[in-house]
Short mmCIF file of C-alpha atoms (C1' of nucleotides) in Angstrom, two decimals:
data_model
loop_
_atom_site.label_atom_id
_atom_site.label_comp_id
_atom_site.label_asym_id
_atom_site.label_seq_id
_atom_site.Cartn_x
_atom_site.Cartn_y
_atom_site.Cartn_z
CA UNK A 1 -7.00 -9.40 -27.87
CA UNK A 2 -9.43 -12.42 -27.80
CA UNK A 3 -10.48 -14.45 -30.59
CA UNK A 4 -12.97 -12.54 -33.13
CA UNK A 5 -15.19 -15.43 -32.72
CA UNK A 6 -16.94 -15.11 -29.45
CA UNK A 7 -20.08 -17.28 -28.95
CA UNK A 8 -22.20 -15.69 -26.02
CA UNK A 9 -20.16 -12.66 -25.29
CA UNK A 10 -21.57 -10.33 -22.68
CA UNK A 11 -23.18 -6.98 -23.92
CA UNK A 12 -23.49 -5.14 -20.69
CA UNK A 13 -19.88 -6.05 -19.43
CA UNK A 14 -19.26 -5.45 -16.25
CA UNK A 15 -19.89 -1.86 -15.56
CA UNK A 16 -21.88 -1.24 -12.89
CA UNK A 17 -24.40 -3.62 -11.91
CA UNK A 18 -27.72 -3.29 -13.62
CA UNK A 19 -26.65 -2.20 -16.70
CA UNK A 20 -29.49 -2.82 -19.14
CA UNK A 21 -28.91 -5.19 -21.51
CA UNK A 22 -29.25 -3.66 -24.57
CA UNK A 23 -31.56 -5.99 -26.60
CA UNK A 24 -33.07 -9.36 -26.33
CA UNK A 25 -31.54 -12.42 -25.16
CA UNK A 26 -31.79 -14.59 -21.78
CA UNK A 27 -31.60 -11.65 -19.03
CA UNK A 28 -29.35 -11.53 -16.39
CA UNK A 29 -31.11 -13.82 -12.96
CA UNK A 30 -31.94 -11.94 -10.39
CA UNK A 31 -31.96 -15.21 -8.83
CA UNK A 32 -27.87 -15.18 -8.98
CA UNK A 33 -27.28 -11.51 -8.15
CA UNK A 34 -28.32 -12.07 -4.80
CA UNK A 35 -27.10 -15.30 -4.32
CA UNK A 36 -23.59 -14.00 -4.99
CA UNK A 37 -24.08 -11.12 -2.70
CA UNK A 38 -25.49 -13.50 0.35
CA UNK A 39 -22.70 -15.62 -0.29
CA UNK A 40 -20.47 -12.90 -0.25
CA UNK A 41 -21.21 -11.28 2.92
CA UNK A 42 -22.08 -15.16 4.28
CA UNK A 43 -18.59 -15.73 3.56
CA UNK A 44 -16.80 -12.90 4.88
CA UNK A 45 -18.49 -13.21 8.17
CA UNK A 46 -16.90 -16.89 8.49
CA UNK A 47 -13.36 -16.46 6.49
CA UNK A 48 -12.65 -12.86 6.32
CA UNK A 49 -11.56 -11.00 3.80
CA UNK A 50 -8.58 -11.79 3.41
CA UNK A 51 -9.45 -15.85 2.89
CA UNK A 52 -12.39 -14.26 1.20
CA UNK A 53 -12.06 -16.04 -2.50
CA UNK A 54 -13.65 -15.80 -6.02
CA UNK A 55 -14.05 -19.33 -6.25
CA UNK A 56 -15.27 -19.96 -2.52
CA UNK A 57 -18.49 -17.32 -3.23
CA UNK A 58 -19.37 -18.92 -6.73
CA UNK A 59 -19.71 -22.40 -5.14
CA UNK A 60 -21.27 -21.47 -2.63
CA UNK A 61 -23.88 -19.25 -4.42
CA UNK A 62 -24.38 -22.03 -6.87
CA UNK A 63 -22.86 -20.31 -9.99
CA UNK A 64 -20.44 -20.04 -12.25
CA UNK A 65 -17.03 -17.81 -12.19
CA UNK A 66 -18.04 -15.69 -15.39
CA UNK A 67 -21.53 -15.25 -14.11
CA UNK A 68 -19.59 -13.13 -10.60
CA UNK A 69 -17.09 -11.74 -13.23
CA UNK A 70 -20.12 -10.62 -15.73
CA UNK A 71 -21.19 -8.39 -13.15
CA UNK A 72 -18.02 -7.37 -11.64
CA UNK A 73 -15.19 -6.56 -12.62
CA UNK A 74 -12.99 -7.39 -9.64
CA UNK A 75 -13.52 -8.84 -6.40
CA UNK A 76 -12.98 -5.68 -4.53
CA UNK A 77 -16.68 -3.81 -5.89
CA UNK A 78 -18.73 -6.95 -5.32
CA UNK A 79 -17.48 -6.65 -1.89
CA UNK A 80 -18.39 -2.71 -1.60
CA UNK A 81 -21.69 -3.39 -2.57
CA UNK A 82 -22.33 -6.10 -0.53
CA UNK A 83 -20.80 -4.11 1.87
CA UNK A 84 -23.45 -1.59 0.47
CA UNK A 85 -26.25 -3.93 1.30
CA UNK A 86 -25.72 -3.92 4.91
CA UNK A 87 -28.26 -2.17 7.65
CA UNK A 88 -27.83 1.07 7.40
CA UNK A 89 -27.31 3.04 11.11
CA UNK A 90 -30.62 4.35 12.62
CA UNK A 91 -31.73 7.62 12.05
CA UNK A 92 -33.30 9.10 15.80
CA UNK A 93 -34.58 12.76 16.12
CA UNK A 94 -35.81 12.77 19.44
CA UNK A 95 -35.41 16.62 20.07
CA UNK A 96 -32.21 16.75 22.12
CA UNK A 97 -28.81 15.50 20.65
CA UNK A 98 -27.72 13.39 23.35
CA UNK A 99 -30.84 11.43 23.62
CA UNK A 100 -30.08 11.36 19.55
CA UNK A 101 -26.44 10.58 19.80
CA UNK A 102 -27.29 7.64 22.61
CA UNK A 103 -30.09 6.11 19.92
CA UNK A 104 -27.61 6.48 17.13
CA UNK A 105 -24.76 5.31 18.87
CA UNK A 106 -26.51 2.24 20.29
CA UNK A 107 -27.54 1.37 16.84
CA UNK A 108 -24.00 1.68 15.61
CA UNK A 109 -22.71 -0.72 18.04
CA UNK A 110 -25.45 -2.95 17.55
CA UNK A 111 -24.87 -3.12 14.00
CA UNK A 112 -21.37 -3.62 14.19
CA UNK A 113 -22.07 -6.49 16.72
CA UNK A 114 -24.48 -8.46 13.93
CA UNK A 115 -23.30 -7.78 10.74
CA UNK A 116 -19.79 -7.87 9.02
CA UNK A 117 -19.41 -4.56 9.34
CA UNK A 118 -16.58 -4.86 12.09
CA UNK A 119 -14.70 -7.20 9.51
CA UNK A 120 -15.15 -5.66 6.13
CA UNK A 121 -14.50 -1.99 7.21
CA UNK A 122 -11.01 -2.17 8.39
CA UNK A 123 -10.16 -4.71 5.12
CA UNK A 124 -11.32 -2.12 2.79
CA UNK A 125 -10.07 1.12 4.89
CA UNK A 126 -6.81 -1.01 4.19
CA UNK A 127 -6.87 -0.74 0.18
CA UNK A 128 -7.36 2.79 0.47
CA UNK A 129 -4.48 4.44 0.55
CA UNK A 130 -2.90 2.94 -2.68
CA UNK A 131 -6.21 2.08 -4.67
CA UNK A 132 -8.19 6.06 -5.49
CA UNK A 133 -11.03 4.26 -7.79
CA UNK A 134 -11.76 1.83 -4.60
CA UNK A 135 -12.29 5.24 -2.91
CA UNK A 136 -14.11 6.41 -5.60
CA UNK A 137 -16.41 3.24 -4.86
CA UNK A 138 -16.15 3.45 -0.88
CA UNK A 139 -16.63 7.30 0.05
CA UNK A 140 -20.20 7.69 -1.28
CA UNK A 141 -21.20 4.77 0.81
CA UNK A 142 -19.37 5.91 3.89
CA UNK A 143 -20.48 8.99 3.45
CA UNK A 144 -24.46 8.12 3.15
CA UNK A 145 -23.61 5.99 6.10
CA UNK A 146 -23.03 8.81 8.61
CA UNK A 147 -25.61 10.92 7.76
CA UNK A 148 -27.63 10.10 10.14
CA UNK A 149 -25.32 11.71 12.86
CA UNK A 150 -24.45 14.59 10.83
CA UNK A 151 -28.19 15.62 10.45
CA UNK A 152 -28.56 15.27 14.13
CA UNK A 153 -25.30 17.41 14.81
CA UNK A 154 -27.31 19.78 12.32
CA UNK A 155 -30.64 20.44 14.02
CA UNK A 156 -28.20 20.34 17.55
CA UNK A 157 -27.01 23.45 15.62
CA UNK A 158 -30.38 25.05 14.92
CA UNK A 159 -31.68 24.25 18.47
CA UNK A 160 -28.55 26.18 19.46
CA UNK A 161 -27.33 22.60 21.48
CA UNK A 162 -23.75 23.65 20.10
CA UNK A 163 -22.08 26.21 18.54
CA UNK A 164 -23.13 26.70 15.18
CA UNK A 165 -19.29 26.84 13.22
CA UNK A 166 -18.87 23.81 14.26
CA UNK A 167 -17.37 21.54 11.47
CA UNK A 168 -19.79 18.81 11.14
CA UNK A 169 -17.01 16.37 9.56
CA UNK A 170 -14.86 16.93 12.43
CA UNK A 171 -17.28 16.57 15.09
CA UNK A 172 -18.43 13.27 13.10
CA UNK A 173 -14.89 11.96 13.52
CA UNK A 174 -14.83 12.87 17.00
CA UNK A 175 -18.02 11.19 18.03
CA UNK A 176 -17.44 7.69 15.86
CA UNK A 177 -13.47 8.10 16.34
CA UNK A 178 -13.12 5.84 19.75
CA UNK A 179 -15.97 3.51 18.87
CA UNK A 180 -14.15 3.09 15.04
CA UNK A 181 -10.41 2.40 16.83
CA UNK A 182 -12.13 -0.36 19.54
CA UNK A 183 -13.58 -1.99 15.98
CA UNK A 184 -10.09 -1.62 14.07
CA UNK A 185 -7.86 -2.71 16.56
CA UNK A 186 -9.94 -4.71 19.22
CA UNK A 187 -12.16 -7.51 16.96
CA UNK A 188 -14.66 -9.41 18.75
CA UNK A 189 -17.93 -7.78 20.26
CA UNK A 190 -18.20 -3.90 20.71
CA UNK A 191 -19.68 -3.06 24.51
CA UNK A 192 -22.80 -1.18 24.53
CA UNK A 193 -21.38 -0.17 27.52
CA UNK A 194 -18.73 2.32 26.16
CA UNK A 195 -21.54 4.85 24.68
CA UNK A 196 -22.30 6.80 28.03
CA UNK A 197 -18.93 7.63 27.78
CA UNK A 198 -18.68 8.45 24.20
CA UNK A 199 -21.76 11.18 24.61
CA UNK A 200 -20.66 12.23 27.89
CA UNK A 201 -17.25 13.40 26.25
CA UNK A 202 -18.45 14.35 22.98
CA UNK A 203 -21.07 16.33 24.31
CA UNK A 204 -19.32 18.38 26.77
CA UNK A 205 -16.92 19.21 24.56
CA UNK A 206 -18.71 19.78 21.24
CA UNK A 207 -20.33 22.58 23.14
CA UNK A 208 -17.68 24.51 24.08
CA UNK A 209 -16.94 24.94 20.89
CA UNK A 210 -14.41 21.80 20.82
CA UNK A 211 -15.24 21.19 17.28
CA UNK A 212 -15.65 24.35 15.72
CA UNK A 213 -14.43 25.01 12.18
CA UNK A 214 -11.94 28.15 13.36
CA UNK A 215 -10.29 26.30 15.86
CA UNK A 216 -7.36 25.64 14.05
CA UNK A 217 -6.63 29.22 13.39
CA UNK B 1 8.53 -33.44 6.34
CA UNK B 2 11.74 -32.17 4.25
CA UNK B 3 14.65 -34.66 2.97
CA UNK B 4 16.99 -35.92 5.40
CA UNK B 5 19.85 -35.27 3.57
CA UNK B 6 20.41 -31.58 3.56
CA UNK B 7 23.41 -29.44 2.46
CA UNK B 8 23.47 -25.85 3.89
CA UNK B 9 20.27 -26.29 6.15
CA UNK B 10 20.13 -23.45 8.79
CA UNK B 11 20.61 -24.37 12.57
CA UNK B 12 18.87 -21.27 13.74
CA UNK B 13 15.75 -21.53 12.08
CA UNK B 14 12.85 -18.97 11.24
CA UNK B 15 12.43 -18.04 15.02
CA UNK B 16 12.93 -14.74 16.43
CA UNK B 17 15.39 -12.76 14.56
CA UNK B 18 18.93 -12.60 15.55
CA UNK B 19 18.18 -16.11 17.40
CA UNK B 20 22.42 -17.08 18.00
CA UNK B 21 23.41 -19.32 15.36
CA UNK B 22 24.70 -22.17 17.78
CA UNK B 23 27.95 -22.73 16.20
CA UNK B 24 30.25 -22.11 13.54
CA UNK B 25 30.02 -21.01 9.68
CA UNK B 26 29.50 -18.29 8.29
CA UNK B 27 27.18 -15.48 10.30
CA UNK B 28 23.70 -13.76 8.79
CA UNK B 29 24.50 -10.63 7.21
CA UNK B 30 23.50 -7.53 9.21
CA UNK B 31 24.11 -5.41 6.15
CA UNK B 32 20.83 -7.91 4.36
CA UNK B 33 19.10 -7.45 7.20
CA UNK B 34 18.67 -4.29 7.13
CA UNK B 35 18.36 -3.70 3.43
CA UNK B 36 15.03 -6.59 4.18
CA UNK B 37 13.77 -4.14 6.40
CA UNK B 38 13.80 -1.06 4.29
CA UNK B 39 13.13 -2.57 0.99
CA UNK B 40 9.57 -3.95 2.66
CA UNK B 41 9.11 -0.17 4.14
CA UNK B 42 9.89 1.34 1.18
CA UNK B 43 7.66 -0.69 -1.28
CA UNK B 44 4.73 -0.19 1.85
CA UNK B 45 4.83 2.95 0.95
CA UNK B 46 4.51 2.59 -2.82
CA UNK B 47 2.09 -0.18 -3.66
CA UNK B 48 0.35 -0.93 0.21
CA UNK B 49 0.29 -4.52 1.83
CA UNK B 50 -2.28 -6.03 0.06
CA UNK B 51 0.09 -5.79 -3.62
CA UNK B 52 3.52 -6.28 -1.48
CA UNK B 53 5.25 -9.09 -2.71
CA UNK B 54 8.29 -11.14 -0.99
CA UNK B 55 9.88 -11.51 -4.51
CA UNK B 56 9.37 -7.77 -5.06
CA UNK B 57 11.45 -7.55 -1.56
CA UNK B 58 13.86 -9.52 -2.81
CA UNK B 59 14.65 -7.99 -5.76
CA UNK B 60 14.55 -4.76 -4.18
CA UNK B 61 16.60 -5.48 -1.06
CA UNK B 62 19.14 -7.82 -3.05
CA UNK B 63 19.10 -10.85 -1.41
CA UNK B 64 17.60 -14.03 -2.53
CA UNK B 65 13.74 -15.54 -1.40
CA UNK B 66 15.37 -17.79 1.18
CA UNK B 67 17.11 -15.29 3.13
CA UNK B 68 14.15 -13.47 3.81
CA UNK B 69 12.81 -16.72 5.11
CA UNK B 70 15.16 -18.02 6.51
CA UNK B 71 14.95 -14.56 9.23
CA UNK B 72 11.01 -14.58 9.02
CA UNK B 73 8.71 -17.28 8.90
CA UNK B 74 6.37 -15.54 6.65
CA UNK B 75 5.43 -12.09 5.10
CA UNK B 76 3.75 -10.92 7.92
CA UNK B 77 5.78 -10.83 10.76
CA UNK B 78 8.39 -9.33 8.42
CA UNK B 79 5.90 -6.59 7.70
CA UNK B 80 5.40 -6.55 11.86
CA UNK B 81 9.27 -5.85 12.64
CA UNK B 82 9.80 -3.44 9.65
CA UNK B 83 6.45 -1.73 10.95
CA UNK B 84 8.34 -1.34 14.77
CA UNK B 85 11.20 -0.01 13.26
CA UNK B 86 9.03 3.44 12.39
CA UNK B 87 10.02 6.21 14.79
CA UNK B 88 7.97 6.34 17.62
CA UNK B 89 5.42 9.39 19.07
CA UNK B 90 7.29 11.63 21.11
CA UNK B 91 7.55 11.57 25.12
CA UNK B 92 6.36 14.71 26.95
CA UNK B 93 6.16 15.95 30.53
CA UNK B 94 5.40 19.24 30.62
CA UNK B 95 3.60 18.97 33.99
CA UNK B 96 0.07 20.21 32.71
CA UNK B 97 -2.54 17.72 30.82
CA UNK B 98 -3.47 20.11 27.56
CA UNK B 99 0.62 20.72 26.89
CA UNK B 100 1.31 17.43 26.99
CA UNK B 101 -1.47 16.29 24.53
CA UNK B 102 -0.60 19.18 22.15
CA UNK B 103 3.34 18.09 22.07
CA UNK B 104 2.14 14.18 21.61
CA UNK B 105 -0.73 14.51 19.05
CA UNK B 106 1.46 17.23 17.35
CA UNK B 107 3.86 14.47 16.65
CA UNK B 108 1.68 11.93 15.87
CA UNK B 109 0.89 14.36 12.82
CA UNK B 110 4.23 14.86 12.25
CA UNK B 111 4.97 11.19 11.81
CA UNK B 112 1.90 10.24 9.85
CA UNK B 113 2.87 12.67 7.25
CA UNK B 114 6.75 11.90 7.05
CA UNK B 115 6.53 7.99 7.54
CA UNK B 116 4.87 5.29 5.92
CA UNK B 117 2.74 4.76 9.17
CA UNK B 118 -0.52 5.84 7.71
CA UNK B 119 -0.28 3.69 5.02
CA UNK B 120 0.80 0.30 7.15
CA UNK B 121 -1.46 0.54 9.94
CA UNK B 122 -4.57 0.27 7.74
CA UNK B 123 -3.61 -2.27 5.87
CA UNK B 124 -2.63 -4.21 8.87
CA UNK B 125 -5.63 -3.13 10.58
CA UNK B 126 -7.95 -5.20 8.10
CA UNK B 127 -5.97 -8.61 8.68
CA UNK B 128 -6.82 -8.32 12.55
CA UNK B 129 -10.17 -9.61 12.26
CA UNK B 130 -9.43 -12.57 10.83
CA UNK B 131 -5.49 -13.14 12.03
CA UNK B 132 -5.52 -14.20 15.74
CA UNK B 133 -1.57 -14.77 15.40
CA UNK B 134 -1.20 -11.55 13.69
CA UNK B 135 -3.21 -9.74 16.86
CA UNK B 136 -0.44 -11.50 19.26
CA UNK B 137 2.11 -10.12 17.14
CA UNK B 138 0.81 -6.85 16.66
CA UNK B 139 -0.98 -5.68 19.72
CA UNK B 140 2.29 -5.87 21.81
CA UNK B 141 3.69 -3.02 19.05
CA UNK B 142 0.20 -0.95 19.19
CA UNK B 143 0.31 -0.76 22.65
CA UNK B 144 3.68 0.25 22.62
CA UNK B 145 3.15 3.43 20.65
CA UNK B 146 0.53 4.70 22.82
CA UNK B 147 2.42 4.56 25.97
CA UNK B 148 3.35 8.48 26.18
CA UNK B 149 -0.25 9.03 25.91
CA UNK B 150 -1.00 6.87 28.50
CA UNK B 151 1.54 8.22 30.76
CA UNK B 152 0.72 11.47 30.52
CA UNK B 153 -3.16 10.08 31.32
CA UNK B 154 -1.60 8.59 34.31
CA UNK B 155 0.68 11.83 35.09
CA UNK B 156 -3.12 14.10 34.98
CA UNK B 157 -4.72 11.72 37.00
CA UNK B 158 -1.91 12.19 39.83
CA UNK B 159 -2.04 16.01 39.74
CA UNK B 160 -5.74 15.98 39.97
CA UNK B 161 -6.66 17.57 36.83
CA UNK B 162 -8.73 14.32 35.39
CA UNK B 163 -11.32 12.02 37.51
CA UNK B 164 -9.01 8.83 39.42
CA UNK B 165 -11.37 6.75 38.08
CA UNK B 166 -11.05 7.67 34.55
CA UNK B 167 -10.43 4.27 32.17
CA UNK B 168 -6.73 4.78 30.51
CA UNK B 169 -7.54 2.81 27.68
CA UNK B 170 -10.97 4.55 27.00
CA UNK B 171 -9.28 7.81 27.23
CA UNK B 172 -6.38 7.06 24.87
CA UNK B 173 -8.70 6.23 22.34
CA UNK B 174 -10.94 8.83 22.89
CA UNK B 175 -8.43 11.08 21.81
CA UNK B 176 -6.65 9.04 19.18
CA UNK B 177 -9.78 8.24 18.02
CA UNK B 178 -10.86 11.34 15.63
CA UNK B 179 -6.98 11.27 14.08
CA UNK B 180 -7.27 7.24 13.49
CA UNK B 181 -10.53 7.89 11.51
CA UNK B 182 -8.93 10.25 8.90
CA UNK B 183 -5.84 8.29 8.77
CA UNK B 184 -7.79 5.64 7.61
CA UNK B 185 -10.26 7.09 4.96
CA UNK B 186 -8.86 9.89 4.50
CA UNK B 187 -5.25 9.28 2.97
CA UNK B 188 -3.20 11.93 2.91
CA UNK B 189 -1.26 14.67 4.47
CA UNK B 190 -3.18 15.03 8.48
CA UNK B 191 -3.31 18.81 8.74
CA UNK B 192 -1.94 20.22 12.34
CA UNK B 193 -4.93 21.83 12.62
CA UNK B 194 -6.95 19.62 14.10
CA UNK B 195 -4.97 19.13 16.96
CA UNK B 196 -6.17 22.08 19.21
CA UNK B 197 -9.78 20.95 18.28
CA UNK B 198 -8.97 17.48 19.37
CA UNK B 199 -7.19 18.66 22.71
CA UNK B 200 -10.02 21.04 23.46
CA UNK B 201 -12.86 18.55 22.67
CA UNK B 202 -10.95 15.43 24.95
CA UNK B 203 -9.91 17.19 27.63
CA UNK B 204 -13.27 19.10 28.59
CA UNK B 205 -14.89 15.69 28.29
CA UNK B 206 -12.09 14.06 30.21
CA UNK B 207 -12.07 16.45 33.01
CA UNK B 208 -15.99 15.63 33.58
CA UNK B 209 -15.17 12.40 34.25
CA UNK B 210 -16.40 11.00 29.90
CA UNK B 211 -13.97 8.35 30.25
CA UNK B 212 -14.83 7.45 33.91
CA UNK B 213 -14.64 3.59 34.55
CA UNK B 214 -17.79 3.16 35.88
CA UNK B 215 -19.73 5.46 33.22
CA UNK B 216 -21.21 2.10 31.40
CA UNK B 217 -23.77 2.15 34.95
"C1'" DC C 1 -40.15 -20.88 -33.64
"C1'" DT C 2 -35.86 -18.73 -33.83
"C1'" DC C 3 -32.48 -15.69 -32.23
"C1'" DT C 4 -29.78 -13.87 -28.79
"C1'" DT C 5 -27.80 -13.73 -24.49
"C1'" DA C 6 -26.87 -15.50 -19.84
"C1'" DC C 7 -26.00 -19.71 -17.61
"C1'" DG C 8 -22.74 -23.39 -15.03
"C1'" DA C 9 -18.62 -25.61 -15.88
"C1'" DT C 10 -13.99 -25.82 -16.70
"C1'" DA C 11 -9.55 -25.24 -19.04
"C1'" DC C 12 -6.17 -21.77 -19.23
"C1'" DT C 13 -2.58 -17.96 -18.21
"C1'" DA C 14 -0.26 -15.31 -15.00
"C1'" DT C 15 1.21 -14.33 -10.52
"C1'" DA C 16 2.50 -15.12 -5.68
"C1'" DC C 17 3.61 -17.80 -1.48
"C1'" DG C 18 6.51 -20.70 0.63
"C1'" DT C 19 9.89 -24.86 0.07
"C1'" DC C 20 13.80 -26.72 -1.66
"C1'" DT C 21 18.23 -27.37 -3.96
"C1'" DC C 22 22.05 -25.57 -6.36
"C1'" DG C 23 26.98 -23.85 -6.47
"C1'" DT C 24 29.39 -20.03 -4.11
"C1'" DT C 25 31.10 -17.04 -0.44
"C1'" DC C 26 32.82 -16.05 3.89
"C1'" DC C 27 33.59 -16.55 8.76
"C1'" DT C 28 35.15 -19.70 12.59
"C1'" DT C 29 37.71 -23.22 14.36
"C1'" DT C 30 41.67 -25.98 14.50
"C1'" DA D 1 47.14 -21.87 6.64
"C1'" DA D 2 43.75 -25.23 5.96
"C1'" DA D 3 39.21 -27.21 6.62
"C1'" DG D 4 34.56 -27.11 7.57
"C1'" DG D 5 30.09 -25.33 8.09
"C1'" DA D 6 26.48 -22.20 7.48
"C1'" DA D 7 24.51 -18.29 5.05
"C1'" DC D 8 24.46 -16.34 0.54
"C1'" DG D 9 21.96 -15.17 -4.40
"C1'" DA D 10 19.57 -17.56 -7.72
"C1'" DG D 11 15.91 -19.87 -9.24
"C1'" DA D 12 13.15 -24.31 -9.98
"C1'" DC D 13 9.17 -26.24 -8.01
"C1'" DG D 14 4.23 -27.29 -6.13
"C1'" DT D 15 0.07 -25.20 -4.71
"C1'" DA D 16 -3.38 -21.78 -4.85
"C1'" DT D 17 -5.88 -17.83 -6.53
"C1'" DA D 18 -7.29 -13.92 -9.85
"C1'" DG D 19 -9.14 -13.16 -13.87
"C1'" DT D 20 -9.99 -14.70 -19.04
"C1'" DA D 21 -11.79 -17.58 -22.50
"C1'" DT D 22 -14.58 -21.18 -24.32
"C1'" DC D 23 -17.69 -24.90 -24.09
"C1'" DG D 24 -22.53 -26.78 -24.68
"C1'" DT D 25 -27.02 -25.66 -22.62
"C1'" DA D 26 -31.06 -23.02 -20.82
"C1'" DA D 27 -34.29 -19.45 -21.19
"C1'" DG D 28 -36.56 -15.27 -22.30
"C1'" DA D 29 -37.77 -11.85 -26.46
"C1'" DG D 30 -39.59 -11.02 -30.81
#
DNA sequence: CTCTTACGATACTATACGTCTCGTTCCTTT
DNA sequence: AAAGGAACGAGACGTATAGTATCGTAAGAG
């Protein structure tokens, strides 16, 4: 328990982000919030995550300690939603799924190629297993991430491109699986050159019914 | 630089373990080696890498902080060797392709659910990008594990049933790839039942040459 | 103009890594 | 059997970081 006397005591705490402050006072700078979120990602990109420290991302963003810890409450959900703030994949609906899977694809890579993305995924896929409110934090956001493939994989099913039990989630993980490994276990720049492959396999065998929701009996 | 004067200093250093202590005294306990080794697995499994502590190994394992270093230079490569010690995938050589994928993913799923691998490779995973030493020591162990596979790549490619021009490396994670995705966001029991789907989606890609060499044009 | 809150700064507590030094134990050599 | 040397468990120590608490100040709301 702190002291009863508190001088300027937050109001909002640090729930999530954007919490209104409930009455008058200074308001929270915009100014600061995306400072700390530029530094954030600025930072990862240069020391990892691992490196990545509290400290190091207030300096750097010009601010105080409290004024990072006012908004969050740990380091780990500033960097989801910095992580959050990063270009989302492209969405393509060209009329045929490989042309859609080769635009979608192409944009993965090239995301992954100019962003942190490579370097904060496999740090936060990390926590996972032993930390269920970061997943609470992380699935939504991965999840909003791959729509754009799903929806394609959806109208592929309405065209009839592929069989339509096929389980969307699965077939997901099939198409990104190979690319995700190469970024896990094989830092440094992702070849563009890879993709062909990627829809040439996926393709072929997504409509034979590789993927479909039954298979497993 | 340390002291000069130095009572019980160790000849053998932090090097590789079981480096031959040159001369006489008395010898490194096997018995505390061993209890190292499963102490770190054992707490993997409970808390995950990022809240694994060398004290907490200690305690656990019964030894003091300095004999832990005095086998490993740090925390990682500790985590590295107890992390080679997991059983590995099984062999096969069934003498058809879609046999010997179903016996080797099978036990992939087999030991994700019954060791601690799903839980250490992720975590290890997000130190790559940032860790070039802990890439050296790790890659040599990653590659390891996925030798059946590629064997039984190489084995297919012999017989004829896959393109002789199809990439090894592609391929292998082509087909890891799907199960590596749910490992890592998706902790928890792997279900069997994705294996046929896997097998069925890979190989009708890799028998139309997906992971050909040359696909990337 | 005043009140309230956020601000940057910084001291503080707690924890962890990795180093070092104890006194003790146990194997090897003579 | 005796002596010596190295590893042993324990834990103090220095450094670094997470996260908390408190300062005096700045700035918007009423």
């Amino acid at each position: 328990m702190p002291t009863p006397r508190r001088a300027g005591a937050e109001r909002a705490g640090p729930e999530a982000n954007g919490g209104p402050q409930t009455a008058a006072g200074r308001p929270r700078s915009e100014e600061a919030h995306r400072a700390i979120l530029d530094a954030t990602l600025s930072l990862l990109v240069e020391v990892g995550y691992s490196a990545l420290t509290v400290e190091g991302i207030a300096q750097r963003a010009g601010v105080g300690k409290a004024t990072i810890y006012r908004r969050w409450p740990s380091k780990l959900p500033l960097v989801v939603e910095a992580f959050g703030d990063l270009p989302a994949f492209e969405e393509a609906d060209t009329g045929g799924l490989a042309s859609d899977l080769d635009r979608i694809l192409r944009s993965y890579v090239r995301v992954y190629n100019t962003t942190p993305l490579g370097a904060v995924v496999p740090s936060l896929a990390g926590e996972l297993p032993h930390n269920p409110q970061l997943m609470d934090l992380f699935a939504p956001v991965v999840k909003q991430r791959r729509q754009p493939l799903i929806r394609a994989l959806h109208r592929a099913i309405e065209r009839g491109e592929i069989p339509p039990d096929t389980d969307l989630d699965l077939a997901a993980d099939m198409i990104v699986g190979p690319m995700t490994v190469r970024v896990f276990f094989t830092p440094g720049k992702l070849s563009p050159k890879i993709v062909p492959a990627m829809i040439a396999l996926a393709l072929d065998g997504l409509r034979r019914g590789g993927a479909a929701g039954s298979a497993g009996s």
